[in-house]
């Protein structure tokens, strides 16, 4: 019997990243304009990112330098932008289920980074 898992598509990642950016902005108390200015991007671009788009009908695709700038604005590690709740996505037949929660995966990556230093 095939196992079931969650497949994260570009659209899934885009949706989760936009949700996370909104949450971080609200938590920080910044406006969209303030986040954009601090990150060195246009307000329009940041607004599109919070909608999960780069352009209408296409998932957002920020550059690595933009992601790093945004993580600096929110004072978090860039990896924390990609914390994913796997339970929010539908299982796909025939693939293995990821092990651990998103927090477990983040903790593991932090432990790996510490061990390399």
PDB file of C-alpha atoms in Angstrom:
ATOM      1  CA  UNK A   1       0.000   0.000   0.000  1.00  0.00           C
ATOM      2  CA  UNK A   2       1.347   3.449  -0.920  1.00  0.00           C
ATOM      3  CA  UNK A   3       2.194   5.907   1.814  1.00  0.00           C
ATOM      4  CA  UNK A   4       0.766   9.418   1.797  1.00  0.00           C
ATOM      5  CA  UNK A   5       2.662  12.651   2.248  1.00  0.00           C
ATOM      6  CA  UNK A   6       2.461  16.340   1.628  1.00  0.00           C
ATOM      7  CA  UNK A   7       3.848  17.792  -1.577  1.00  0.00           C
ATOM      8  CA  UNK A   8       4.864  21.399  -1.256  1.00  0.00           C
ATOM      9  CA  UNK A   9       4.557  23.188  -4.555  1.00  0.00           C
ATOM     10  CA  UNK A  10       5.869  26.629  -5.445  1.00  0.00           C
ATOM     11  CA  UNK A  11       2.373  27.893  -4.745  1.00  0.00           C
ATOM     12  CA  UNK A  12       2.375  26.254  -1.280  1.00  0.00           C
ATOM     13  CA  UNK A  13       5.722  27.776  -0.378  1.00  0.00           C
ATOM     14  CA  UNK A  14       4.619  31.135  -1.739  1.00  0.00           C
ATOM     15  CA  UNK A  15       1.425  31.012   0.299  1.00  0.00           C
ATOM     16  CA  UNK A  16       3.252  30.023   3.483  1.00  0.00           C
ATOM     17  CA  UNK A  17       5.956  32.647   2.976  1.00  0.00           C
ATOM     18  CA  UNK A  18       3.395  35.408   2.408  1.00  0.00           C
ATOM     19  CA  UNK A  19       1.462  34.309   5.511  1.00  0.00           C
ATOM     20  CA  UNK A  20       4.671  34.281   7.537  1.00  0.00           C
ATOM     21  CA  UNK A  21       5.702  37.736   6.282  1.00  0.00           C
ATOM     22  CA  UNK A  22       2.329  39.210   7.264  1.00  0.00           C
ATOM     23  CA  UNK A  23       2.537  37.618  10.710  1.00  0.00           C
ATOM     24  CA  UNK A  24       6.086  38.893  11.261  1.00  0.00           C
ATOM     25  CA  UNK A  25       5.135  42.384  10.100  1.00  0.00           C
ATOM     26  CA  UNK A  26       2.142  42.539  12.444  1.00  0.00           C
ATOM     27  CA  UNK A  27       4.269  41.201  15.298  1.00  0.00           C
ATOM     28  CA  UNK A  28       6.965  43.815  14.638  1.00  0.00           C
ATOM     29  CA  UNK A  29       4.435  46.653  14.397  1.00  0.00           C
ATOM     30  CA  UNK A  30       5.756  47.829  11.013  1.00  0.00           C
ATOM     31  CA  UNK A  31       3.664  49.045   8.107  1.00  0.00           C
ATOM     32  CA  UNK A  32       4.193  47.537   4.667  1.00  0.00           C
ATOM     33  CA  UNK A  33       5.946  50.758   3.666  1.00  0.00           C
ATOM     34  CA  UNK A  34       8.353  50.533   6.619  1.00  0.00           C
ATOM     35  CA  UNK A  35       9.252  46.907   5.885  1.00  0.00           C
ATOM     36  CA  UNK A  36       9.829  47.692   2.213  1.00  0.00           C
ATOM     37  CA  UNK A  37      11.978  50.723   2.979  1.00  0.00           C
ATOM     38  CA  UNK A  38      14.080  48.871   5.552  1.00  0.00           C
ATOM     39  CA  UNK A  39      14.536  45.914   3.160  1.00  0.00           C
ATOM     40  CA  UNK A  40      15.447  48.158   0.225  1.00  0.00           C
ATOM     41  CA  UNK A  41      12.559  47.104  -2.009  1.00  0.00           C
ATOM     42  CA  UNK A  42       9.567  48.999  -3.341  1.00  0.00           C
ATOM     43  CA  UNK A  43       6.360  49.111  -1.343  1.00  0.00           C
ATOM     44  CA  UNK A  44       4.511  47.680  -4.360  1.00  0.00           C
ATOM     45  CA  UNK A  45       6.863  44.673  -4.455  1.00  0.00           C
ATOM     46  CA  UNK A  46       6.426  44.021  -0.741  1.00  0.00           C
ATOM     47  CA  UNK A  47       2.642  44.309  -1.052  1.00  0.00           C
ATOM     48  CA  UNK A  48       2.712  41.734  -3.854  1.00  0.00           C
ATOM     49  CA  UNK A  49       4.856  39.446  -1.681  1.00  0.00           C
ATOM     50  CA  UNK A  50       2.279  39.609   1.112  1.00  0.00           C
ATOM     51  CA  UNK A  51      -0.299  38.512  -1.459  1.00  0.00           C
ATOM     52  CA  UNK A  52       1.993  35.643  -2.468  1.00  0.00           C
ATOM     53  CA  UNK A  53       2.538  36.979  -5.996  1.00  0.00           C
ATOM     54  CA  UNK A  54       5.343  38.389  -8.086  1.00  0.00           C
ATOM     55  CA  UNK A  55       2.911  39.316 -10.811  1.00  0.00           C
ATOM     56  CA  UNK A  56      -0.764  38.426 -11.223  1.00  0.00           C
ATOM     57  CA  UNK A  57      -1.247  34.675 -11.394  1.00  0.00           C
ATOM     58  CA  UNK A  58       2.386  33.820 -10.614  1.00  0.00           C
ATOM     59  CA  UNK A  59       3.723  32.795  -7.192  1.00  0.00           C
ATOM     60  CA  UNK A  60       6.226  35.174  -5.673  1.00  0.00           C
ATOM     61  CA  UNK A  61       9.853  34.502  -6.411  1.00  0.00           C
ATOM     62  CA  UNK A  62      12.002  36.828  -4.270  1.00  0.00           C
ATOM     63  CA  UNK A  63      15.761  36.834  -4.700  1.00  0.00           C
ATOM     64  CA  UNK A  64      18.027  35.481  -1.998  1.00  0.00           C
ATOM     65  CA  UNK A  65      19.264  38.998  -1.232  1.00  0.00           C
ATOM     66  CA  UNK A  66      15.664  40.154  -0.749  1.00  0.00           C
ATOM     67  CA  UNK A  67      14.937  37.226   1.588  1.00  0.00           C
ATOM     68  CA  UNK A  68      18.057  38.019   3.612  1.00  0.00           C
ATOM     69  CA  UNK A  69      17.093  41.710   3.786  1.00  0.00           C
ATOM     70  CA  UNK A  70      13.580  40.790   4.960  1.00  0.00           C
ATOM     71  CA  UNK A  71      14.939  38.420   7.607  1.00  0.00           C
ATOM     72  CA  UNK A  72      17.178  41.263   8.833  1.00  0.00           C
ATOM     73  CA  UNK A  73      14.160  43.594   9.045  1.00  0.00           C
ATOM     74  CA  UNK A  74      12.280  41.023  11.128  1.00  0.00           C
ATOM     75  CA  UNK A  75      15.438  40.147  13.115  1.00  0.00           C
ATOM     76  CA  UNK A  76      15.198  36.421  12.374  1.00  0.00           C
ATOM     77  CA  UNK A  77      17.374  33.831  10.661  1.00  0.00           C
ATOM     78  CA  UNK A  78      16.520  33.617   6.958  1.00  0.00           C
ATOM     79  CA  UNK A  79      15.638  29.922   7.422  1.00  0.00           C
ATOM     80  CA  UNK A  80      12.849  30.931   9.784  1.00  0.00           C
ATOM     81  CA  UNK A  81      11.006  32.556   6.879  1.00  0.00           C
ATOM     82  CA  UNK A  82      10.439  29.048   5.558  1.00  0.00           C
ATOM     83  CA  UNK A  83       8.865  27.424   8.603  1.00  0.00           C
ATOM     84  CA  UNK A  84       6.161  25.249   7.078  1.00  0.00           C
ATOM     85  CA  UNK A  85       3.118  23.665   8.713  1.00  0.00           C
ATOM     86  CA  UNK A  86       2.971  20.403   6.750  1.00  0.00           C
ATOM     87  CA  UNK A  87      -0.442  19.591   8.182  1.00  0.00           C
ATOM     88  CA  UNK A  88      -1.897  22.560   6.272  1.00  0.00           C
ATOM     89  CA  UNK A  89      -1.380  20.760   2.944  1.00  0.00           C
ATOM     90  CA  UNK A  90      -3.171  17.790   1.438  1.00  0.00           C
ATOM     91  CA  UNK A  91      -1.384  14.437   1.364  1.00  0.00           C
ATOM     92  CA  UNK A  92      -0.229  13.026  -1.963  1.00  0.00           C
ATOM     93  CA  UNK A  93      -0.349   9.271  -2.645  1.00  0.00           C
ATOM     94  CA  UNK A  94       2.871   7.327  -3.110  1.00  0.00           C
ATOM     95  CA  UNK A  95       5.330   9.496  -1.186  1.00  0.00           C
ATOM     96  CA  UNK A  96       6.747   9.287   2.298  1.00  0.00           C
ATOM     97  CA  UNK A  97       5.529  11.590   5.043  1.00  0.00           C
ATOM     98  CA  UNK A  98       8.095  14.139   6.307  1.00  0.00           C
ATOM     99  CA  UNK A  99       9.240  13.353   9.837  1.00  0.00           C
ATOM    100  CA  UNK A 100       8.987  15.857  12.656  1.00  0.00           C
ATOM    101  CA  UNK A 101       7.177  19.127  12.925  1.00  0.00           C
ATOM    102  CA  UNK A 102       8.339  22.338  11.313  1.00  0.00           C
ATOM    103  CA  UNK A 103       9.749  23.376  14.709  1.00  0.00           C
ATOM    104  CA  UNK A 104      11.668  20.092  14.926  1.00  0.00           C
ATOM    105  CA  UNK A 105      13.104  20.718  11.471  1.00  0.00           C
ATOM    106  CA  UNK A 106      14.123  24.281  12.384  1.00  0.00           C
ATOM    107  CA  UNK A 107      15.718  23.081  15.627  1.00  0.00           C
ATOM    108  CA  UNK A 108      17.624  20.401  13.723  1.00  0.00           C
ATOM    109  CA  UNK A 109      18.991  22.912  11.220  1.00  0.00           C
ATOM    110  CA  UNK A 110      20.061  25.224  14.051  1.00  0.00           C
ATOM    111  CA  UNK A 111      21.815  22.342  15.816  1.00  0.00           C
ATOM    112  CA  UNK A 112      23.607  21.446  12.565  1.00  0.00           C
ATOM    113  CA  UNK A 113      24.795  25.053  12.183  1.00  0.00           C
ATOM    114  CA  UNK A 114      26.088  25.111  15.761  1.00  0.00           C
ATOM    115  CA  UNK A 115      27.926  21.833  15.289  1.00  0.00           C
ATOM    116  CA  UNK A 116      29.711  23.203  12.211  1.00  0.00           C
ATOM    117  CA  UNK A 117      30.984  26.300  14.059  1.00  0.00           C
TER     118      UNK A 117
END
